[in-house]
Tab-separated table of C-alpha atoms in Angstrom:
chain	number	residue	atom	x	y	z
A	23	MET	CA	-23.226	-6.667	9.886
A	24	LYS	CA	-23.098	-4.492	7.067
A	25	GLN	CA	-20.084	-2.598	5.492
A	26	PRO	CA	-19.215	1.174	5.968
A	27	LEU	CA	-19.347	2.043	2.406
A	28	GLU	CA	-22.498	0.041	1.407
A	29	GLY	CA	-24.839	1.269	-1.019
A	30	ILE	CA	-21.252	3.927	-2.519
A	31	ARG	CA	-20.833	3.003	-6.165
A	32	VAL	CA	-17.343	3.261	-7.345
A	33	LEU	CA	-16.821	3.369	-11.165
A	34	GLU	CA	-13.226	3.037	-12.091
A	35	TRP	CA	-11.244	2.997	-15.888
A	36	GLY	CA	-8.265	2.690	-14.259
A	37	ALA	CA	-4.900	0.115	-14.997
A	38	TYR	CA	-2.221	-1.323	-12.937
A	39	HIS	CA	-2.199	-0.553	-9.329
A	40	ALA	CA	-1.804	3.665	-7.873
A	41	GLY	CA	-5.374	3.716	-8.400
A	42	PRO	CA	-7.101	0.995	-9.260
A	43	GLY	CA	-5.142	0.125	-5.402
A	44	ALA	CA	-7.671	2.561	-4.232
A	45	ALA	CA	-11.018	1.294	-5.573
A	46	ALA	CA	-9.310	-2.195	-4.150
A	47	ILE	CA	-9.820	-0.725	-0.812
A	48	LEU	CA	-13.211	0.673	-1.183
A	49	GLY	CA	-14.478	-2.372	-2.143
A	50	ASP	CA	-12.996	-3.905	0.397
A	51	LEU	CA	-14.904	-1.343	2.800
A	52	GLY	CA	-18.303	-2.271	0.974
A	53	ALA	CA	-18.396	0.361	-2.127
A	54	ASP	CA	-19.933	-1.472	-5.588
A	55	VAL	CA	-16.923	-1.041	-7.699
A	56	ILE	CA	-17.011	-1.190	-11.014
A	57	LYS	CA	-13.760	-1.577	-13.332
A	58	ILE	CA	-14.131	-0.584	-17.250
A	59	GLU	CA	-11.559	-2.552	-19.295
A	60	ASP	CA	-10.754	-2.593	-22.248
A	61	PRO	CA	-12.318	-6.019	-24.233
A	62	ASN	CA	-8.807	-6.002	-25.693
A	63	GLY	CA	-7.177	-7.313	-23.042
A	64	GLY	CA	-8.130	-5.552	-20.234
A	65	ASP	CA	-6.016	-3.932	-18.001
A	66	PRO	CA	-2.130	-5.116	-18.306
A	67	SER	CA	-1.757	-6.419	-15.251
A	68	ARG	CA	-3.793	-9.366	-16.651
A	69	ASN	CA	-0.988	-9.705	-18.260
A	70	SER	CA	2.066	-8.375	-16.374
A	71	PHE	CA	3.759	-12.143	-15.319
A	72	LEU	CA	7.107	-11.194	-14.954
A	73	VAL	CA	8.286	-8.226	-13.311
A	74	ASN	CA	12.589	-8.294	-12.790
A	75	ARG	CA	13.517	-12.345	-11.478
A	76	SER	CA	10.238	-12.908	-10.228
A	77	SER	CA	7.447	-14.464	-11.817
A	78	PHE	CA	3.604	-13.225	-11.004
A	79	ARG	CA	1.720	-16.245	-12.692
A	80	LEU	CA	-0.304	-18.214	-10.630
A	81	PRO	CA	-1.156	-21.467	-11.122
A	82	ASN	CA	-4.594	-20.858	-12.512
A	83	GLY	CA	-2.945	-18.674	-14.911
A	84	GLU	CA	-4.008	-15.454	-14.252
A	85	SER	CA	-0.785	-12.778	-13.006
A	86	LEU	CA	-0.826	-12.079	-9.203
A	87	TRP	CA	-0.344	-7.988	-9.672
A	88	ASN	CA	-4.010	-8.760	-11.275
A	89	GLU	CA	-5.488	-10.100	-7.727
A	90	CYS	CA	-4.013	-7.756	-6.157
A	91	ALA	CA	-5.050	-4.544	-7.522
A	92	ASN	CA	-8.679	-5.400	-8.481
A	93	ARG	CA	-10.065	-7.831	-5.452
A	94	SER	CA	-13.665	-6.776	-4.465
A	95	LYS	CA	-14.310	-5.878	-7.986
A	96	ARG	CA	-16.600	-6.341	-10.766
A	97	SER	CA	-15.652	-5.985	-14.541
A	98	ILE	CA	-17.386	-4.662	-17.432
A	99	ALA	CA	-15.178	-4.146	-20.921
A	100	LEU	CA	-16.576	-2.048	-22.607
A	101	ASN	CA	-14.509	-0.190	-25.847
A	102	LEU	CA	-14.457	3.224	-25.655
A	103	LYS	CA	-13.136	4.276	-28.389
A	104	ILE	CA	-16.722	3.698	-29.761
A	105	GLN	CA	-19.111	6.047	-29.084
A	106	ALA	CA	-22.007	3.947	-27.807
A	107	GLY	CA	-18.978	2.931	-25.377
A	108	LYS	CA	-18.868	6.688	-24.162
A	109	GLU	CA	-22.281	6.352	-23.483
A	110	ILE	CA	-23.153	3.114	-21.392
A	111	ALA	CA	-19.833	4.527	-19.524
A	112	TYR	CA	-22.021	7.847	-18.901
A	113	ARG	CA	-24.992	6.045	-18.152
A	114	LEU	CA	-23.011	4.463	-15.581
A	115	ALA	CA	-21.210	7.560	-13.382
A	116	SER	CA	-24.810	8.592	-13.415
A	117	LYS	CA	-25.456	6.274	-11.311
A	118	SER	CA	-22.363	6.139	-9.747
A	119	ASP	CA	-21.282	8.185	-6.772
A	120	VAL	CA	-16.992	7.997	-7.492
A	121	PHE	CA	-15.659	7.792	-10.423
A	122	LEU	CA	-12.118	7.326	-10.653
A	123	THR	CA	-8.528	6.500	-13.806
A	124	ASN	CA	-5.172	6.703	-13.774
A	125	PHE	CA	-4.791	7.077	-17.688
A	126	ARG	CA	-3.446	9.971	-18.018
A	127	LYS	CA	-4.838	13.171	-19.145
A	128	GLN	CA	-4.245	13.292	-22.943
A	129	LEU	CA	-5.827	9.622	-23.009
A	130	VAL	CA	-8.388	10.712	-20.822
A	131	ASP	CA	-9.289	13.943	-22.484
A	132	LYS	CA	-9.141	12.198	-26.069
A	133	LEU	CA	-11.725	9.735	-24.782
A	134	LYS	CA	-13.597	12.344	-23.284
A	135	MET	CA	-13.570	10.629	-19.714
A	136	ASP	CA	-12.693	14.057	-17.967
A	137	TYR	CA	-13.864	16.012	-14.323
A	138	GLN	CA	-15.655	18.458	-16.754
A	139	THR	CA	-17.759	15.351	-18.830
A	140	ILE	CA	-17.930	13.083	-16.218
A	141	SER	CA	-20.312	15.696	-14.278
A	142	SER	CA	-22.116	17.289	-17.013
A	143	TYR	CA	-24.299	13.729	-16.130
A	144	ASN	CA	-23.232	13.746	-12.891
A	145	SER	CA	-22.714	17.012	-10.628
A	146	ARG	CA	-22.634	15.671	-7.613
A	147	ILE	CA	-19.795	12.959	-8.291
A	148	VAL	CA	-16.492	13.422	-7.179
A	149	TYR	CA	-14.342	11.904	-9.366
A	150	ALA	CA	-11.040	11.111	-8.879
A	151	SER	CA	-7.952	11.470	-10.552
A	152	VAL	CA	-4.056	10.178	-10.168
A	153	SER	CA	-0.948	11.078	-11.842
A	154	ALA	CA	2.350	10.036	-11.571
A	155	TYR	CA	4.104	13.556	-11.143
A	156	GLY	CA	0.899	15.904	-10.062
A	157	GLN	CA	-1.280	18.334	-12.698
A	158	LYS	CA	1.007	21.414	-13.473
A	159	GLY	CA	4.779	21.886	-13.827
A	160	PRO	CA	6.923	20.710	-17.067
A	161	ASP	CA	6.027	16.778	-16.130
A	162	LYS	CA	2.458	17.490	-15.571
A	163	ASP	CA	1.768	15.194	-19.143
A	164	LEU	CA	4.509	12.643	-17.960
A	165	GLY	CA	3.922	9.183	-16.760
A	166	GLY	CA	4.914	7.007	-14.896
A	167	PHE	CA	5.566	3.313	-11.589
A	168	ASP	CA	6.710	2.490	-8.806
A	169	TYR	CA	9.999	3.177	-8.873
A	170	GLN	CA	9.743	6.513	-10.431
A	171	GLY	CA	7.128	8.339	-7.151
A	172	GLN	CA	10.562	5.831	-4.541
A	173	GLY	CA	13.529	8.106	-6.660
A	174	ARG	CA	11.549	11.375	-7.469
A	175	SER	CA	10.301	11.964	-3.777
A	176	GLY	CA	13.077	11.142	-2.246
A	177	LEU	CA	11.964	7.923	-0.468
A	178	MET	CA	14.721	6.015	-2.245
A	179	TRP	CA	17.921	8.129	-0.301
A	180	THR	CA	16.402	6.561	3.250
A	181	VAL	CA	16.788	3.742	3.261
A	182	GLY	CA	19.279	1.630	3.326
A	183	GLU	CA	22.732	2.532	5.422
A	184	GLU	CA	25.452	5.395	4.663
A	185	GLY	CA	27.697	5.517	1.096
A	186	MET	CA	24.970	2.693	-0.035
A	187	PRO	CA	23.532	4.097	-3.496
A	188	PRO	CA	20.212	4.722	-3.405
A	189	LEU	CA	17.826	1.804	-2.360
A	190	VAL	CA	14.550	0.721	-4.584
A	191	SER	CA	11.850	-1.619	-2.433
A	192	GLN	CA	10.205	-4.045	-3.777
A	193	PHE	CA	7.210	-4.660	-4.526
A	194	GLY	CA	4.380	-1.393	-5.318
A	195	ILE	CA	5.801	0.388	-2.533
A	196	ILE	CA	3.910	3.973	-3.848
A	197	ASP	CA	1.656	2.552	-5.601
A	198	GLN	CA	0.550	0.947	-2.735
A	199	ALA	CA	0.749	4.011	-1.417
A	200	THR	CA	-0.894	6.187	-3.664
A	201	SER	CA	-3.973	3.788	-3.695
A	202	ILE	CA	-4.101	4.595	0.097
A	203	MET	CA	-3.971	8.427	-0.254
A	204	ALA	CA	-6.023	8.394	-3.893
A	205	SER	CA	-9.091	6.393	-0.845
A	206	HIS	CA	-8.234	8.985	1.287
A	207	GLN	CA	-9.261	11.758	-1.035
A	208	ILE	CA	-12.821	9.919	-2.095
A	209	LEU	CA	-13.118	9.201	1.219
A	210	THR	CA	-13.052	12.540	2.040
A	211	ALA	CA	-15.128	14.757	-1.046
A	212	LEU	CA	-17.835	11.849	-0.097
A	213	LEU	CA	-18.395	13.282	3.175
A	214	MET	CA	-17.812	17.099	1.918
A	215	ARG	CA	-20.151	15.797	-0.721
A	216	GLU	CA	-23.076	14.433	1.982
A	217	ARG	CA	-22.143	17.191	4.212
A	218	GLN	CA	-22.386	20.179	1.501
A	219	GLY	CA	-24.416	18.289	-0.822
A	220	ILE	CA	-20.756	19.347	-3.792
A	221	GLY	CA	-19.208	17.083	-5.466
A	222	GLN	CA	-15.739	18.169	-6.704
A	223	GLU	CA	-12.809	16.715	-8.900
A	224	VAL	CA	-9.892	15.211	-6.498
A	225	HIS	CA	-6.069	14.571	-7.450
A	226	VAL	CA	-3.657	12.765	-5.987
A	227	SER	CA	0.133	11.748	-7.414
A	228	MET	CA	2.478	9.294	-6.583
A	229	LEU	CA	5.150	12.047	-6.815
A	230	SER	CA	3.332	13.415	-3.649
A	231	THR	CA	2.624	10.559	-1.780
A	232	GLY	CA	6.098	10.127	-1.422
A	233	ILE	CA	7.090	13.013	-0.388
A	234	PHE	CA	3.893	12.340	1.984
A	235	LEU	CA	5.207	9.136	2.768
A	236	HIS	CA	7.952	10.104	4.125
A	237	TYR	CA	7.056	13.007	5.633
A	238	VAL	CA	9.015	13.706	8.536
A	239	ASN	CA	12.713	12.945	6.508
A	240	ALA	CA	11.415	15.957	3.773
A	241	PHE	CA	9.566	18.335	6.991
A	242	THR	CA	13.899	18.359	8.238
A	243	ALA	CA	14.897	18.606	4.818
A	244	LEU	CA	12.537	21.756	4.139
A	245	VAL	CA	12.693	23.375	7.598
A	246	GLY	CA	15.835	22.052	9.207
A	247	ASP	CA	17.550	22.819	6.153
A	248	PHE	CA	19.424	18.888	6.193
A	249	GLN	CA	19.055	15.860	5.423
A	250	VAL	CA	18.020	13.438	8.613
A	251	PRO	CA	21.654	10.263	7.538
A	252	ARG	CA	20.350	6.487	6.567
A	253	HIS	CA	20.983	4.627	9.279
A	254	ALA	CA	24.354	3.154	9.541
A	255	ARG	CA	23.999	-0.401	12.031
A	256	LYS	CA	27.512	0.203	13.529
A	257	MET	CA	27.063	4.430	14.686
A	258	GLU	CA	23.644	3.967	15.631
A	259	HIS	CA	23.255	3.707	19.553
A	260	PRO	CA	23.186	0.230	20.187
A	261	THR	CA	19.456	0.198	22.184
A	262	ARG	CA	18.379	2.076	18.349
A	263	ASN	CA	18.975	-1.042	16.563
A	264	TYR	CA	18.775	-4.586	15.067
A	265	TYR	CA	20.356	-7.065	15.388
A	266	ARG	CA	21.645	-11.228	13.525
A	267	CYS	CA	20.515	-13.711	16.373
A	268	GLY	CA	21.944	-17.272	16.474
A	269	ASP	CA	19.638	-18.909	14.433
A	270	ASP	CA	20.235	-16.199	11.397
A	271	LYS	CA	16.929	-14.141	12.345
A	272	TRP	CA	16.820	-11.036	13.101
A	273	LEU	CA	15.171	-8.656	16.406
A	274	ILE	CA	14.703	-5.121	16.281
A	275	MET	CA	14.934	-2.929	19.561
A	276	THR	CA	14.300	0.674	20.802
A	277	VAL	CA	14.240	2.055	24.109
A	278	ALA	CA	13.162	5.390	24.320
A	279	ALA	CA	16.377	8.083	24.292
A	280	HIS	CA	14.459	9.621	27.563
A	281	LYS	CA	14.816	5.352	28.835
A	282	ARG	CA	18.348	5.071	27.637
A	283	GLN	CA	19.831	5.254	30.621
A	284	GLU	CA	17.631	3.556	33.913
A	285	GLN	CA	17.111	0.816	30.818
A	286	TRP	CA	21.104	0.367	30.536
A	287	PRO	CA	21.751	-1.576	33.631
A	288	LYS	CA	18.140	-4.319	33.540
A	289	LEU	CA	19.578	-4.583	29.810
A	290	CYS	CA	22.138	-5.934	30.385
A	291	LYS	CA	21.064	-8.327	33.738
A	292	VAL	CA	18.553	-9.218	30.533
A	293	LEU	CA	21.832	-10.231	28.123
A	294	GLY	CA	23.429	-12.019	31.147
A	295	HIS	CA	25.625	-9.505	30.827
A	296	PRO	CA	25.984	-7.117	34.630
A	297	GLU	CA	30.053	-6.829	33.821
A	298	LEU	CA	29.215	-4.317	31.430
A	299	ILE	CA	27.098	-1.460	33.756
A	300	ASP	CA	30.208	0.052	34.655
A	301	ASP	CA	32.170	-0.959	32.048
A	302	PRO	CA	33.629	2.586	32.539
A	303	ARG	CA	32.837	2.720	28.239
A	304	PHE	CA	29.508	2.646	28.855
A	305	ALA	CA	28.249	3.803	31.644
A	306	GLN	CA	26.591	7.498	30.444
A	307	ASP	CA	24.339	7.347	27.779
A	308	GLU	CA	26.970	9.565	25.664
A	309	ASP	CA	29.220	7.006	26.279
A	310	ARG	CA	27.759	4.414	24.925
A	311	LEU	CA	26.510	6.387	21.541
A	312	LYS	CA	30.868	7.078	22.011
A	313	ASN	CA	31.803	3.815	21.541
A	314	THR	CA	29.438	2.845	19.575
A	315	GLY	CA	31.591	1.669	17.086
A	316	VAL	CA	32.822	-1.184	19.628
A	317	LEU	CA	29.432	-1.714	21.474
A	318	VAL	CA	27.524	-2.682	18.724
A	319	PRO	CA	29.907	-5.556	17.750
A	320	LEU	CA	29.840	-6.698	21.433
A	321	LEU	CA	26.363	-7.425	21.207
A	322	ASP	CA	26.354	-8.255	17.564
A	323	GLU	CA	28.461	-11.484	19.125
A	324	ILE	CA	25.783	-11.863	22.602
A	325	PHE	CA	22.644	-11.986	20.451
A	326	ALA	CA	24.893	-14.409	18.502
A	327	THR	CA	24.581	-17.337	20.863
A	328	ARG	CA	21.320	-17.998	21.568
A	329	SER	CA	18.081	-18.291	19.280
A	330	ARG	CA	15.399	-14.999	18.360
A	331	ASP	CA	12.884	-16.283	20.118
A	332	GLU	CA	14.738	-16.604	23.296
A	333	TRP	CA	16.213	-13.196	22.941
A	334	LEU	CA	12.546	-11.294	22.513
A	335	LYS	CA	10.449	-14.006	25.443
A	336	ASP	CA	13.092	-12.096	27.823
A	337	LEU	CA	13.576	-9.126	26.610
A	338	LYS	CA	9.631	-8.238	26.055
A	339	GLU	CA	8.591	-9.888	29.240
A	340	ASN	CA	11.337	-7.175	31.069
A	341	ASP	CA	8.753	-4.527	29.265
A	342	PHE	CA	12.250	-3.682	26.299
A	343	VAL	CA	10.519	-2.319	22.909
A	344	CYS	CA	11.353	-4.809	20.904
A	345	CYS	CA	9.150	-7.213	18.046
A	346	GLU	CA	11.146	-9.487	15.556
A	347	ILE	CA	12.298	-8.526	12.291
A	348	ASN	CA	9.409	-10.594	9.750
A	349	ARG	CA	10.698	-11.314	5.619
A	350	PRO	CA	7.333	-10.942	4.126
A	351	THR	CA	6.814	-14.915	3.952
A	352	GLU	CA	6.868	-15.160	7.874
A	353	LEU	CA	3.909	-13.024	8.629
A	354	LYS	CA	0.969	-15.726	8.094
A	355	ASP	CA	3.385	-17.686	11.137
A	356	ASP	CA	3.364	-14.753	13.458
A	357	PRO	CA	0.692	-15.265	15.788
A	358	GLN	CA	0.386	-11.224	16.473
A	359	VAL	CA	-0.647	-10.920	12.677
A	360	LEU	CA	-3.221	-14.122	12.943
A	361	ALA	CA	-4.923	-12.503	16.125
A	362	ASN	CA	-5.914	-9.773	14.814
A	363	ASP	CA	-6.514	-10.782	11.399
A	364	TYR	CA	-4.006	-8.322	9.738
A	365	VAL	CA	-3.197	-11.985	7.395
A	366	VAL	CA	-6.710	-13.572	7.026
A	367	GLU	CA	-8.200	-16.939	5.178
A	368	PHE	CA	-10.368	-16.647	1.439
A	369	GLU	CA	-11.665	-18.785	-0.796
A	370	HIS	CA	-10.665	-17.583	-3.781
A	371	PRO	CA	-13.098	-19.286	-6.965
A	372	ASP	CA	-10.350	-20.900	-8.054
A	373	ARG	CA	-7.929	-21.548	-5.559
A	374	GLY	CA	-10.011	-22.509	-2.460
A	375	LYS	CA	-8.751	-21.026	1.006
A	376	THR	CA	-5.755	-18.789	0.534
A	377	LEU	CA	-4.444	-16.443	3.249
A	378	ILE	CA	-4.477	-12.376	2.582
A	379	PRO	CA	-3.441	-9.541	3.652
A	380	GLY	CA	-6.352	-8.774	5.977
A	381	TYR	CA	-8.257	-5.000	6.226
A	382	PRO	CA	-5.981	-3.272	8.231
A	383	ILE	CA	-8.906	-1.129	10.488
A	384	HIS	CA	-10.838	-2.352	12.635
A	385	PHE	CA	-15.265	-1.512	13.160
A	386	SER	CA	-17.016	-2.427	16.126
A	387	LYS	CA	-19.779	-1.866	13.726
A	388	SER	CA	-19.124	-3.164	10.689
A	389	TRP	CA	-16.674	-4.775	9.047
A	390	ALA	CA	-13.909	-4.197	6.115
A	391	GLY	CA	-12.798	-6.826	3.725
A	392	THR	CA	-12.350	-9.098	0.764
A	393	LYS	CA	-15.257	-9.774	-0.907
A	394	ARG	CA	-14.620	-11.545	-3.811
A	395	ALA	CA	-11.772	-12.241	-6.110
A	396	ALA	CA	-10.696	-9.786	-8.794
A	397	PRO	CA	-13.168	-10.798	-11.873
A	398	ARG	CA	-12.844	-12.064	-15.089
A	399	LEU	CA	-11.567	-9.813	-18.265
A	400	GLY	CA	-16.279	-8.066	-18.979
A	401	ALA	CA	-17.463	-11.146	-16.338
A	402	HIS	CA	-20.324	-8.819	-14.996
A	403	THR	CA	-21.190	-7.008	-18.814
A	404	ASP	CA	-24.511	-8.046	-19.140
A	405	GLU	CA	-24.814	-8.088	-14.845
A	406	ILE	CA	-23.893	-5.089	-14.847
A	407	LEU	CA	-25.454	-3.093	-18.737
A	408	THR	CA	-29.096	-4.626	-17.182
A	409	ASP	CA	-28.597	-4.117	-13.108
A	410	ILE	CA	-27.115	-0.376	-13.505
A	411	GLY	CA	-27.655	0.479	-17.384
A	412	GLU	CA	-31.138	-0.973	-16.775
A	413	TYR	CA	-30.829	-2.204	-20.542
A	414	SER	CA	-32.748	-4.953	-22.574
A	415	GLN	CA	-31.202	-7.915	-23.757
A	416	ALA	CA	-32.350	-6.858	-27.108
A	417	GLU	CA	-30.422	-3.346	-26.613
A	418	ILE	CA	-27.403	-5.000	-25.196
A	419	ASP	CA	-27.356	-8.076	-28.465
A	420	ASN	CA	-27.469	-5.111	-30.498
A	421	LEU	CA	-24.493	-3.221	-28.853
A	422	ARG	CA	-22.154	-6.313	-28.597
A	423	ALA	CA	-22.961	-7.066	-32.571
A	424	ASP	CA	-21.839	-3.237	-32.853
A	425	GLY	CA	-18.369	-4.327	-31.333
A	426	VAL	CA	-18.328	-2.026	-28.147
A	427	PHE	CA	-17.957	-4.386	-25.721
A	428	GLY	CA	-14.805	-6.167	-27.855
């Protein structure tokens, strides 16, 4: 069975995740992704072993960040500070469909890897760039990481409870979302090129992604001129809330607003407390909302009497919308996750069978997913130069002697 992007070649020159993650997605979809790396160390993610208090060093000495962002790729070590290195990149670009970078514009222009230069070698190429804050404005030349995307977009004020300081999410939420958006824009531009014959430059930023990620909140703030309040568990509607069960595991439930009144009696029976049905404090939906400070603690006590699995079984059998609140480490044990290949087994060349996130979209007549582990630095240099660049072995030997490959 074929993959959707077989025959598409992506040339990536990037670092860390917001950018390289997009190329990894395209690789999962079947594109041939060639990653250009500096021979002196390569992508900095290769040497990112400690983030806050967490070690990202894998048993084989590689970095987890690198494995995550650079799956499904081939690596070529290329010194772009040397003209001969640039010429190799230009030749590869002339035979590629996409060029992707998330380096700052100053460096891109300095090393002549900009759209104007690359497109002069391939007018049909889709040139994708990723920045922190966009191509215009006072901060257009500034760099940024995931935290800056979360902070400036307003996202940090949408999580947590009222009264808390702004909260940051771990790890790489905006990095990955930006990668998804970048792959989206690339695919859109590729479709336009196929339909209309037009190559072009496309751009996305972490700031734009962060705003788009919480579009409903941003829309509400802009159009409604107010900020959606953060969740306050003991002040929110009791049937649109989350609870800790007797085994210290949590569940979350949502009863749609238009069904709250009709489902309240059934919920009370499932909870084993039919006396609450006619309790005047909770008889009408507006009463339950008004008395949430009483009802939520009461439900806390009820849910604490049984395990989460027991509650979920009864709630689901009675058609209540609810689910587990999984820790990321619990995903591998969730039968629904496994049944849909949202977590899959991958044969890693060093670690053997390991579990990784699966591709989130299923195709009826094609497939998508990680096809190779992140490559070692420059592992495919000669292969790429020979097969795509059509360099002879003598030419490769001369370029290596000139320090083009480090």
